[in-house]
Amino acid sequence: MGHLVTGQGSTYDVVVVGAGIVGAACAHFLTREGLRVAVLEKGIVGGGATAAGMGHLVAMDDSPAQLALTKLSLQLWRGLLEELPASAEYRETGTLWIATDEEEMAEVRRKYGLYSSMGLACEVLDGEALAKAESELRRPLAGALRVLGDGVVYPPVVAQFLLREVAERGALFTGRSVSSIEGNVITLGDGTRISTGYVVNAAGCSAVDLTSGFVMRKRKGHLIITDRYPGFLRHQVVELGYLKSAHSVTADSVAFNLQPRATGQILIGSSRQYEDEGAAVDDDIVRKMVERACAYMPGVARLSALRIWTGFRAATPDKLPLIGPSPGNPKVLLATGHEGLGITTSMATAQLITDMLLGRSSPIAREPYLPSRMNYEAAHA
Ligand SMILES: Cc1cc2nc3c(=O)[nH]c(=O)nc-3n(C[C@H](O)[C@H](O)[C@H](O)COP(=O)(O)OP(=O)(O)OC[C@H]3O[C@@H](n4cnc5c(N)ncnc54)[C@H](O)[C@@H]3O)c2cc1C
C-alpha cells in the first residue's frame, strides 16, 4: 500500500472524495482496518443525495447482483446497529410490498420464494392479514409480502457517525472541493495538490466530473414530510408497481412509497424523473405523488405536509453501482452509481472497496459491479 503526503506533511494510505453515506462508509471500513484515511468533501458531511434520500434499508431483487449486494449490505448494517446513536433513528420496520390484484399476488409469491431461498425472513399476507398489519390501507387489497429484516434509518447522522473515528485517526476536510484527479494526484479548487496511494471517488452524481470513461445520469426525486402522526403507519409500505417505476429508464414515474419516521412523521415518496436537473419542486409531480398515496391509503389526505424537497440519484445504464478500479486510472476506485439504493448498499460497497485495496476476497462476487463492465458494454453496443 503506497502512502500519500499532503501539503501539510501528513501521510495517508487512501483519500476518499465525498462524505456522503458511501464515502463515509468506505472511509470507516478502511480506517477500521488500520489504514490512514483522509476524506475531502466540498460541502458538509452527508449533505448530498444522502440528506435528500428516504433511508429505507431494503432487500431488492431487480437482478441477482442487486439482491446479493443488498443482502450483504443489510447484514453489515445489522453489525453496525448497536453502535449507532439514537439520533440515527434506526428501526426495523420491515417492508410491505402491496399487491392490488391476483397478478401482483403472483409476484408476491415469486418474491417470497426467492427471498426465502436466500435466507431473507419474509411472509405472505392475504388481504385480511394486510388490513390488520396496516389499518389505514384501503380495503380490499389482495395482500402483500412482508420482508421482516428491512428497516429505516436517518442517513446524514449515520454518515457523521461513520466519520467520527476517521476524523480522529485520519483526517476529515469539509469545504474542500476536488477539481481533478490525475494518476494518484488530487488537485483541489484552490490549487493545492495532494498525492496519495489510492483515491476512492465517492462523489455521488459528480463522480463523472472527476473520472472519465463511464456514463451516469441524474435521476430526480421528490419527497414530502408530514407533521407528527404517531401510530398512523408501522411498516415501510410500497406498491409492487414501484418496481415498474424504478425499472423504467425513460418515462417520469410516481409510485406509492410511505415511510414511518421515528418522530411519528410520515415520509411520502416517491418520484423518478430524468431530463430535469433543476432542484425546483415540480407541483404536478407532487400532486401525482399525493394522489397515488391517497389511492392506497385514503387517510393521507388528512395529513399536513411540513416540507417538500428534491434530490438526485446517480443512475447507471444497467442500474448497478460502479464499485472498483476505474479502467482509465487504476489508482482510482469508483464507489458511485447507486441510484435509489445507495443508503442500503453503502455498507457492502465499503466492504468490497476495502477487500480490493487489501487484496482480499469478498463475501460476494465483485464482477457485476466493476466499472470495466461499462467499457465492455460500450465496445459491444
Ligand atoms: C428522493 C430519493 C430517495 C431515496 N431513497 C433511498 C432509500 O430509501 N434507500 C436507499 O438505499 N437509497 C435511497 N436513495 C438513494 C441514496 O440517497 C443515494 O444513493 C446515496 O445517498 C448516494 O450516496 P453517495 O455518498 O454516493 O452520494 P452523496 O450523498 O451525493 O455524496 C457525495 C458527496 O460528494 C461530494 N462531492 C461531490 N463532488 C465533489 C468534489 N468535486 N470535491 C469534494 N466533494 C465532492 C458532495 O458534496 C456529496 O457530499 C434515495 C435518493 C433520492 C434522491
Short mmCIF file of C-alpha atoms and ligand atoms in Angstrom, two decimals:
data_model
loop_
_atom_site.label_atom_id
_atom_site.label_comp_id
_atom_site.label_asym_id
_atom_site.label_seq_id
_atom_site.Cartn_x
_atom_site.Cartn_y
_atom_site.Cartn_z
CA MET A 1 0.00 0.00 0.00
CA GLY A 2 1.54 3.33 -1.05
CA HIS A 3 1.45 6.28 1.31
CA LEU A 4 0.43 9.77 0.39
CA VAL A 5 1.89 13.01 1.52
CA THR A 6 -0.31 16.07 1.84
CA GLY A 7 0.92 19.61 1.62
CA GLN A 8 0.83 19.61 5.43
CA GLY A 9 3.25 16.69 5.54
CA SER A 10 0.68 14.16 6.83
CA THR A 11 0.67 10.73 5.27
CA TYR A 12 -2.44 8.79 4.31
CA ASP A 13 -2.98 5.49 2.57
CA VAL A 14 -6.24 6.42 0.87
CA VAL A 15 -8.04 9.69 0.08
CA VAL A 16 -11.82 9.41 -0.21
CA VAL A 17 -13.55 12.12 -2.25
CA GLY A 18 -17.07 12.77 -0.97
CA ALA A 19 -18.55 12.46 2.52
CA GLY A 20 -21.97 11.12 1.62
CA ILE A 21 -23.05 7.78 3.07
CA VAL A 22 -20.92 5.87 0.52
CA GLY A 23 -17.69 7.82 1.09
CA ALA A 24 -18.27 7.79 4.85
CA ALA A 25 -18.80 4.02 4.89
CA CYS A 26 -15.69 3.42 2.75
CA ALA A 27 -13.58 5.68 5.00
CA HIS A 28 -14.96 3.97 8.11
CA PHE A 29 -14.24 0.45 6.89
CA LEU A 30 -10.72 1.37 5.71
CA THR A 31 -9.90 3.13 8.99
CA ARG A 32 -11.16 0.13 10.94
CA GLU A 33 -8.57 -1.98 9.07
CA GLY A 34 -5.81 0.28 10.35
CA LEU A 35 -5.32 2.35 7.20
CA ARG A 36 -4.79 6.11 7.44
CA VAL A 37 -7.59 7.76 5.50
CA ALA A 38 -8.31 11.35 4.53
CA VAL A 39 -11.77 12.46 3.35
CA LEU A 40 -12.27 15.52 1.13
CA GLU A 41 -15.79 16.94 0.99
CA LYS A 42 -16.74 20.10 -0.88
CA GLY A 43 -19.78 20.79 1.30
CA ILE A 44 -20.84 19.23 4.59
CA VAL A 45 -20.90 15.61 5.73
CA GLY A 46 -23.98 13.78 4.44
CA GLY A 47 -25.32 16.85 2.66
CA GLY A 48 -25.73 15.48 -0.90
CA ALA A 49 -28.13 12.74 -2.03
CA THR A 50 -27.60 11.27 1.44
CA ALA A 51 -29.57 14.14 3.00
CA ALA A 52 -32.23 14.00 0.28
CA GLY A 53 -32.94 10.26 0.40
CA MET A 54 -35.55 8.24 2.23
CA GLY A 55 -33.26 5.99 4.30
CA HIS A 56 -35.12 2.76 3.56
CA LEU A 57 -32.80 -0.23 4.07
CA VAL A 58 -34.30 -2.72 1.69
CA ALA A 59 -33.61 -6.05 0.00
CA MET A 60 -34.22 -5.63 -3.74
CA ASP A 61 -34.16 -8.23 -6.50
CA ASP A 62 -34.08 -6.32 -9.74
CA SER A 63 -31.19 -8.64 -10.66
CA PRO A 64 -29.26 -11.41 -8.85
CA ALA A 65 -26.36 -8.95 -8.42
CA GLN A 66 -28.64 -6.35 -6.85
CA LEU A 67 -30.07 -8.93 -4.46
CA ALA A 68 -26.59 -10.15 -3.47
CA LEU A 69 -25.41 -6.59 -2.79
CA THR A 70 -28.49 -5.53 -0.82
CA LYS A 71 -28.48 -8.75 1.22
CA LEU A 72 -24.79 -8.38 2.15
CA SER A 73 -25.35 -4.74 2.99
CA LEU A 74 -28.29 -5.47 5.27
CA GLN A 75 -26.10 -7.95 7.15
CA LEU A 76 -23.38 -5.31 7.53
CA TRP A 77 -25.93 -2.70 8.66
CA ARG A 78 -27.07 -5.12 11.37
CA GLY A 79 -23.48 -5.36 12.60
CA LEU A 80 -23.38 -1.58 13.00
CA LEU A 81 -26.74 -1.04 14.63
CA GLU A 82 -25.71 -1.47 18.25
CA GLU A 83 -23.08 1.24 17.86
CA LEU A 84 -25.38 3.78 16.16
CA PRO A 85 -26.56 6.75 18.22
CA ALA A 86 -30.31 7.09 18.87
CA SER A 87 -30.31 10.13 16.58
CA ALA A 88 -29.65 7.75 13.65
CA GLU A 89 -33.30 6.73 14.18
CA TYR A 90 -32.78 3.12 13.10
CA ARG A 91 -35.90 0.97 13.31
CA GLU A 92 -36.58 -2.48 11.88
CA THR A 93 -39.95 -1.57 10.41
CA GLY A 94 -39.98 -4.29 7.76
CA THR A 95 -41.32 -3.62 4.28
CA LEU A 96 -44.82 -4.39 3.00
CA TRP A 97 -44.87 -4.89 -0.78
CA ILE A 98 -48.53 -4.26 -1.57
CA ALA A 99 -50.43 -6.29 -4.18
CA THR A 100 -53.70 -4.91 -5.55
CA ASP A 101 -54.79 -7.93 -7.61
CA GLU A 102 -54.08 -11.58 -8.35
CA GLU A 103 -51.42 -10.74 -10.93
CA GLU A 104 -49.49 -8.81 -8.28
CA MET A 105 -50.07 -11.62 -5.75
CA ALA A 106 -48.28 -13.93 -8.19
CA GLU A 107 -45.34 -11.51 -7.96
CA VAL A 108 -45.63 -11.58 -4.15
CA ARG A 109 -45.33 -15.36 -4.22
CA ARG A 110 -42.39 -15.26 -6.65
CA LYS A 111 -40.57 -12.79 -4.40
CA TYR A 112 -41.40 -14.87 -1.35
CA GLY A 113 -39.85 -17.98 -2.93
CA LEU A 114 -36.71 -16.13 -3.96
CA TYR A 115 -36.19 -14.21 -0.71
CA SER A 116 -36.83 -17.31 1.40
CA SER A 117 -34.33 -19.31 -0.64
CA MET A 118 -31.76 -16.55 0.07
CA GLY A 119 -32.43 -16.72 3.82
CA LEU A 120 -34.30 -13.38 3.98
CA ALA A 121 -37.12 -13.64 6.53
CA CYS A 122 -40.48 -12.85 4.92
CA GLU A 123 -44.11 -13.92 4.84
CA VAL A 124 -47.09 -13.69 2.51
CA LEU A 125 -50.09 -11.77 3.91
CA ASP A 126 -53.59 -12.15 2.48
CA GLY A 127 -55.95 -9.17 2.28
CA GLU A 128 -57.26 -9.67 5.81
CA ALA A 129 -53.82 -10.02 7.40
CA LEU A 130 -52.66 -6.95 5.48
CA ALA A 131 -55.59 -4.89 6.79
CA LYS A 132 -54.59 -5.90 10.33
CA ALA A 133 -50.93 -5.05 9.70
CA GLU A 134 -51.72 -1.53 8.41
CA SER A 135 -55.23 -0.35 9.27
CA GLU A 136 -55.05 2.84 7.17
CA LEU A 137 -54.65 0.94 3.88
CA ARG A 138 -57.68 0.97 1.59
CA ARG A 139 -59.81 -2.18 1.56
CA PRO A 140 -59.94 -4.57 -0.09
CA LEU A 141 -56.38 -5.20 -1.25
CA ALA A 142 -55.17 -8.59 -2.47
CA GLY A 143 -52.32 -8.95 0.03
CA ALA A 144 -48.62 -8.26 0.47
CA LEU A 145 -45.16 -9.62 1.03
CA ARG A 146 -43.79 -8.64 4.43
CA VAL A 147 -39.98 -8.56 4.48
CA LEU A 148 -39.10 -8.60 8.14
CA GLY A 149 -35.43 -7.58 8.18
CA ASP A 150 -35.79 -4.32 6.21
CA GLY A 151 -35.51 -1.09 8.18
CA VAL A 152 -35.36 2.66 8.22
CA VAL A 153 -32.52 4.99 9.17
CA TYR A 154 -31.73 8.72 9.14
CA PRO A 155 -28.73 8.73 6.75
CA PRO A 156 -26.96 12.08 7.40
CA VAL A 157 -26.49 11.19 11.08
CA VAL A 158 -25.09 7.79 10.11
CA ALA A 159 -22.58 9.48 7.76
CA GLN A 160 -21.48 11.77 10.60
CA PHE A 161 -21.18 8.80 12.96
CA LEU A 162 -19.09 6.79 10.47
CA LEU A 163 -16.64 9.66 10.06
CA ARG A 164 -16.02 10.28 13.78
CA GLU A 165 -13.27 7.68 14.04
CA VAL A 166 -11.89 8.68 10.62
CA ALA A 167 -11.53 12.26 11.83
CA GLU A 168 -9.71 11.09 14.98
CA ARG A 169 -7.31 8.63 13.33
CA GLY A 170 -7.03 10.18 9.84
CA ALA A 171 -8.41 13.46 8.57
CA LEU A 172 -11.75 14.90 7.51
CA PHE A 173 -11.68 18.07 5.41
CA THR A 174 -15.04 19.69 4.68
CA GLY A 175 -15.46 22.71 2.43
CA ARG A 176 -12.64 21.33 0.21
CA SER A 177 -13.59 20.83 -3.43
CA VAL A 178 -11.59 18.46 -5.62
CA SER A 179 -11.20 19.85 -9.14
CA SER A 180 -9.27 16.98 -10.75
CA ILE A 181 -7.65 13.59 -10.18
CA GLU A 182 -4.64 12.72 -12.40
CA GLY A 183 -2.99 9.39 -11.68
CA ASN A 184 -2.66 9.43 -7.89
CA VAL A 185 -2.55 13.23 -7.62
CA ILE A 186 -5.59 15.18 -6.47
CA THR A 187 -5.88 18.89 -7.20
CA LEU A 188 -8.19 20.98 -5.06
CA GLY A 189 -10.15 24.01 -6.21
CA ASP A 190 -7.62 26.31 -4.52
CA GLY A 191 -4.73 24.69 -6.45
CA THR A 192 -3.45 22.52 -3.57
CA ARG A 193 -2.05 19.25 -4.91
CA ILE A 194 -2.15 16.05 -2.87
CA SER A 195 -0.51 12.78 -3.86
CA THR A 196 -1.80 9.51 -2.44
CA GLY A 197 -1.56 5.76 -2.80
CA TYR A 198 -5.20 5.35 -3.82
CA VAL A 199 -8.24 7.55 -4.33
CA VAL A 200 -11.82 6.43 -3.72
CA ASN A 201 -14.11 8.55 -5.89
CA ALA A 202 -17.37 8.62 -3.90
CA ALA A 203 -18.55 11.99 -5.22
CA GLY A 204 -22.09 10.77 -5.97
CA CYS A 205 -23.61 12.35 -9.10
CA SER A 206 -20.42 14.45 -9.50
CA ALA A 207 -18.15 11.40 -9.74
CA VAL A 208 -18.32 11.61 -13.56
CA ASP A 209 -16.81 15.11 -13.46
CA LEU A 210 -13.67 13.75 -11.77
CA THR A 211 -13.23 10.38 -13.51
CA SER A 212 -13.93 9.90 -17.21
CA GLY A 213 -14.91 6.78 -19.13
CA PHE A 214 -18.36 5.98 -17.81
CA VAL A 215 -21.90 7.24 -18.19
CA MET A 216 -24.17 8.24 -15.34
CA ARG A 217 -27.40 10.23 -15.35
CA LYS A 218 -29.08 12.24 -12.65
CA ARG A 219 -32.49 10.91 -11.71
CA LYS A 220 -34.53 13.45 -9.80
CA GLY A 221 -36.78 12.50 -6.90
CA HIS A 222 -39.29 14.37 -4.72
CA LEU A 223 -40.15 13.65 -1.08
CA ILE A 224 -42.78 15.10 1.25
CA ILE A 225 -42.58 15.02 5.06
CA THR A 226 -45.68 15.45 7.19
CA ASP A 227 -46.37 16.65 10.70
CA ARG A 228 -46.28 14.04 13.53
CA TYR A 229 -48.94 11.30 13.46
CA PRO A 230 -47.76 8.57 15.87
CA GLY A 231 -49.38 5.20 15.14
CA PHE A 232 -50.58 6.14 11.64
CA LEU A 233 -48.12 3.75 9.98
CA ARG A 234 -45.85 0.93 11.24
CA HIS A 235 -44.11 -0.51 8.17
CA GLN A 236 -42.45 0.98 5.12
CA VAL A 237 -45.24 0.35 2.61
CA VAL A 238 -44.50 0.19 -1.10
CA GLU A 239 -46.70 -0.71 -4.06
CA LEU A 240 -45.40 -3.56 -6.19
CA GLY A 241 -45.83 -1.15 -9.09
CA TYR A 242 -42.82 0.67 -7.56
CA LEU A 243 -40.67 -1.89 -9.28
CA LYS A 244 -42.08 -0.87 -12.68
CA SER A 245 -41.42 2.75 -11.76
CA ALA A 246 -37.85 2.09 -10.65
CA HIS A 247 -37.15 -0.06 -13.73
CA SER A 248 -38.43 2.45 -16.26
CA VAL A 249 -35.44 4.09 -17.92
CA THR A 250 -37.33 6.75 -19.86
CA ALA A 251 -40.66 7.98 -18.53
CA ASP A 252 -41.25 10.13 -15.45
CA SER A 253 -42.90 7.96 -12.83
CA VAL A 254 -44.56 8.12 -9.44
CA ALA A 255 -45.15 5.24 -7.03
CA PHE A 256 -46.79 4.76 -3.64
CA ASN A 257 -44.00 4.53 -1.07
CA LEU A 258 -44.63 5.61 2.55
CA GLN A 259 -42.28 5.53 5.50
CA PRO A 260 -42.95 5.93 9.24
CA ARG A 261 -40.24 8.07 10.85
CA ALA A 262 -39.20 7.57 14.47
CA THR A 263 -40.61 11.04 15.19
CA GLY A 264 -44.13 9.95 14.15
CA GLN A 265 -43.78 11.87 10.89
CA ILE A 266 -44.64 10.21 7.58
CA LEU A 267 -42.28 10.46 4.63
CA ILE A 268 -44.18 10.30 1.35
CA GLY A 269 -42.37 9.16 -1.81
CA SER A 270 -41.56 8.72 -4.48
CA SER A 271 -40.94 10.08 -7.94
CA ARG A 272 -38.36 9.45 -10.65
CA GLN A 273 -37.51 11.87 -13.44
CA TYR A 274 -34.72 12.11 -15.99
CA GLU A 275 -34.04 15.27 -18.03
CA ASP A 276 -34.85 17.67 -15.17
CA GLU A 277 -31.60 18.67 -13.46
CA GLY A 278 -33.05 21.65 -11.60
CA ALA A 279 -33.67 21.36 -7.86
CA ALA A 280 -37.07 23.14 -8.03
CA VAL A 281 -40.14 21.32 -6.72
CA ASP A 282 -42.49 20.32 -9.54
CA ASP A 283 -46.07 20.85 -8.28
CA ASP A 284 -47.51 18.48 -10.86
CA ILE A 285 -45.26 15.63 -9.66
CA VAL A 286 -46.12 16.39 -6.02
CA ARG A 287 -49.85 16.32 -6.82
CA LYS A 288 -49.44 12.92 -8.54
CA MET A 289 -47.48 11.56 -5.54
CA VAL A 290 -50.20 12.62 -3.10
CA GLU A 291 -52.94 11.22 -5.36
CA ARG A 292 -51.07 7.92 -5.58
CA ALA A 293 -50.59 7.79 -1.82
CA CYS A 294 -54.30 8.53 -1.23
CA ALA A 295 -55.30 5.82 -3.71
CA TYR A 296 -53.63 3.24 -1.43
CA MET A 297 -54.08 4.99 1.92
CA PRO A 298 -57.01 7.44 1.86
CA GLY A 299 -56.13 8.84 5.30
CA VAL A 300 -53.05 10.53 3.79
CA ALA A 301 -55.48 13.27 2.68
CA ARG A 302 -55.89 14.37 6.33
CA LEU A 303 -52.13 14.74 6.97
CA SER A 304 -50.40 18.15 6.86
CA ALA A 305 -47.20 18.42 4.87
CA LEU A 306 -44.35 20.32 6.54
CA ARG A 307 -41.72 20.30 3.82
CA ILE A 308 -41.16 19.11 0.25
CA TRP A 309 -37.72 18.68 -1.31
CA THR A 310 -35.90 17.13 -4.24
CA GLY A 311 -32.69 15.17 -4.64
CA PHE A 312 -30.78 13.33 -7.35
CA ARG A 313 -29.97 9.65 -7.72
CA ALA A 314 -26.80 8.71 -9.63
CA ALA A 315 -28.11 6.26 -12.24
CA THR A 316 -26.01 3.91 -14.40
CA PRO A 317 -27.40 2.37 -17.62
CA ASP A 318 -27.62 -1.14 -16.12
CA LYS A 319 -28.91 0.02 -12.72
CA LEU A 320 -25.97 -1.45 -10.79
CA PRO A 321 -23.42 0.68 -8.95
CA LEU A 322 -19.81 1.19 -10.01
CA ILE A 323 -17.52 -0.36 -7.38
CA GLY A 324 -13.86 -0.86 -8.19
CA PRO A 325 -10.90 0.40 -10.20
CA SER A 326 -11.50 2.98 -12.89
CA PRO A 327 -10.44 1.38 -16.21
CA GLY A 328 -8.61 4.59 -17.14
CA ASN A 329 -6.80 5.02 -13.82
CA PRO A 330 -6.14 2.00 -11.59
CA LYS A 331 -5.16 4.33 -8.71
CA VAL A 332 -8.79 5.49 -8.54
CA LEU A 333 -11.52 3.22 -7.21
CA LEU A 334 -15.06 4.27 -8.05
CA ALA A 335 -17.80 3.97 -5.43
CA THR A 336 -20.82 5.58 -7.05
CA GLY A 337 -23.88 5.00 -9.28
CA HIS A 338 -26.12 3.58 -6.54
CA GLU A 339 -29.34 5.18 -7.91
CA GLY A 340 -32.13 4.69 -5.35
CA LEU A 341 -30.28 2.16 -3.17
CA GLY A 342 -27.14 3.94 -2.01
CA ILE A 343 -28.14 4.15 1.64
CA THR A 344 -28.83 0.41 1.70
CA THR A 345 -25.80 -0.63 -0.35
CA SER A 346 -23.25 1.78 1.14
CA MET A 347 -22.03 -0.86 3.60
CA ALA A 348 -21.48 -3.61 1.02
CA THR A 349 -19.78 -1.06 -1.25
CA ALA A 350 -17.38 -0.19 1.57
CA GLN A 351 -16.73 -3.89 2.20
CA LEU A 352 -15.88 -4.56 -1.46
CA ILE A 353 -13.67 -1.45 -1.78
CA THR A 354 -11.79 -2.42 1.42
CA ASP A 355 -11.33 -6.01 0.22
CA MET A 356 -9.98 -4.79 -3.12
CA LEU A 357 -7.50 -2.41 -1.50
CA LEU A 358 -6.30 -5.06 0.95
CA GLY A 359 -6.07 -7.76 -1.74
CA ARG A 360 -8.66 -9.98 -0.01
CA SER A 361 -11.55 -11.96 -1.40
CA SER A 362 -15.11 -10.74 -0.76
CA PRO A 363 -18.24 -12.50 0.54
CA ILE A 364 -19.95 -11.96 -2.86
CA ALA A 365 -18.71 -11.91 -6.47
CA ARG A 366 -17.37 -8.43 -7.34
CA GLU A 367 -17.54 -8.67 -11.14
CA PRO A 368 -21.13 -7.40 -11.64
CA TYR A 369 -20.21 -4.02 -10.12
CA LEU A 370 -16.77 -3.48 -11.68
CA PRO A 371 -16.61 -0.24 -13.71
CA SER A 372 -14.80 -2.14 -16.51
CA ARG A 373 -18.16 -3.67 -17.50
CA MET A 374 -19.19 -0.24 -18.85
CA ASN A 375 -16.31 -0.16 -21.33
CA TYR A 376 -17.20 -3.67 -22.35
CA GLU A 377 -20.79 -2.64 -22.95
CA ALA A 378 -19.74 0.44 -24.93
CA ALA A 379 -17.37 -1.62 -27.05
CA HIS A 380 -20.11 -4.17 -27.78
CA ALA A 381 -23.01 -1.73 -28.23
C1 LIG B 1 -35.62 11.06 -3.35
C2 LIG B 1 -34.61 10.00 -3.04
C3 LIG B 1 -34.97 8.93 -2.23
C4 LIG B 1 -34.04 7.94 -1.93
N1 LIG B 1 -34.40 6.92 -1.09
C5 LIG B 1 -33.49 5.96 -0.79
C6 LIG B 1 -33.84 4.91 0.11
O1 LIG B 1 -34.94 4.89 0.67
N2 LIG B 1 -32.94 3.92 0.34
C7 LIG B 1 -31.70 3.92 -0.24
O2 LIG B 1 -30.94 2.98 -0.02
N3 LIG B 1 -31.32 4.93 -1.07
C8 LIG B 1 -32.19 5.94 -1.35
N4 LIG B 1 -31.84 6.95 -2.20
C9 LIG B 1 -30.52 6.91 -2.83
C10 LIG B 1 -29.46 7.42 -1.88
O3 LIG B 1 -29.87 8.62 -1.26
C11 LIG B 1 -28.16 7.63 -2.67
O4 LIG B 1 -27.88 6.50 -3.48
C12 LIG B 1 -27.00 7.83 -1.72
O5 LIG B 1 -27.25 8.87 -0.82
C13 LIG B 1 -25.73 8.13 -2.50
O6 LIG B 1 -24.72 8.42 -1.57
P1 LIG B 1 -23.33 8.95 -2.08
O7 LIG B 1 -22.46 9.05 -0.89
O8 LIG B 1 -22.87 8.14 -3.24
O9 LIG B 1 -23.67 10.39 -2.71
P2 LIG B 1 -23.91 11.78 -1.99
O10 LIG B 1 -24.67 11.65 -0.75
O11 LIG B 1 -24.43 12.72 -3.03
O12 LIG B 1 -22.44 12.20 -1.57
C14 LIG B 1 -21.48 12.63 -2.49
C15 LIG B 1 -20.67 13.71 -1.80
O13 LIG B 1 -19.59 14.09 -2.65
C16 LIG B 1 -19.39 15.47 -2.51
N5 LIG B 1 -18.69 15.94 -3.69
C17 LIG B 1 -19.15 15.98 -4.96
N6 LIG B 1 -18.22 16.49 -5.78
C18 LIG B 1 -17.14 16.77 -5.01
C19 LIG B 1 -15.87 17.35 -5.28
N7 LIG B 1 -15.52 17.72 -6.51
N8 LIG B 1 -15.00 17.53 -4.26
C20 LIG B 1 -15.34 17.15 -2.97
N9 LIG B 1 -16.55 16.61 -2.66
C21 LIG B 1 -17.43 16.42 -3.67
C22 LIG B 1 -20.81 16.02 -2.40
O14 LIG B 1 -20.81 17.31 -1.81
C23 LIG B 1 -21.50 14.98 -1.56
O15 LIG B 1 -21.47 15.28 -0.19
C24 LIG B 1 -32.73 7.99 -2.49
C25 LIG B 1 -32.37 9.07 -3.28
C26 LIG B 1 -33.29 10.08 -3.54
C27 LIG B 1 -32.86 11.25 -4.37
#
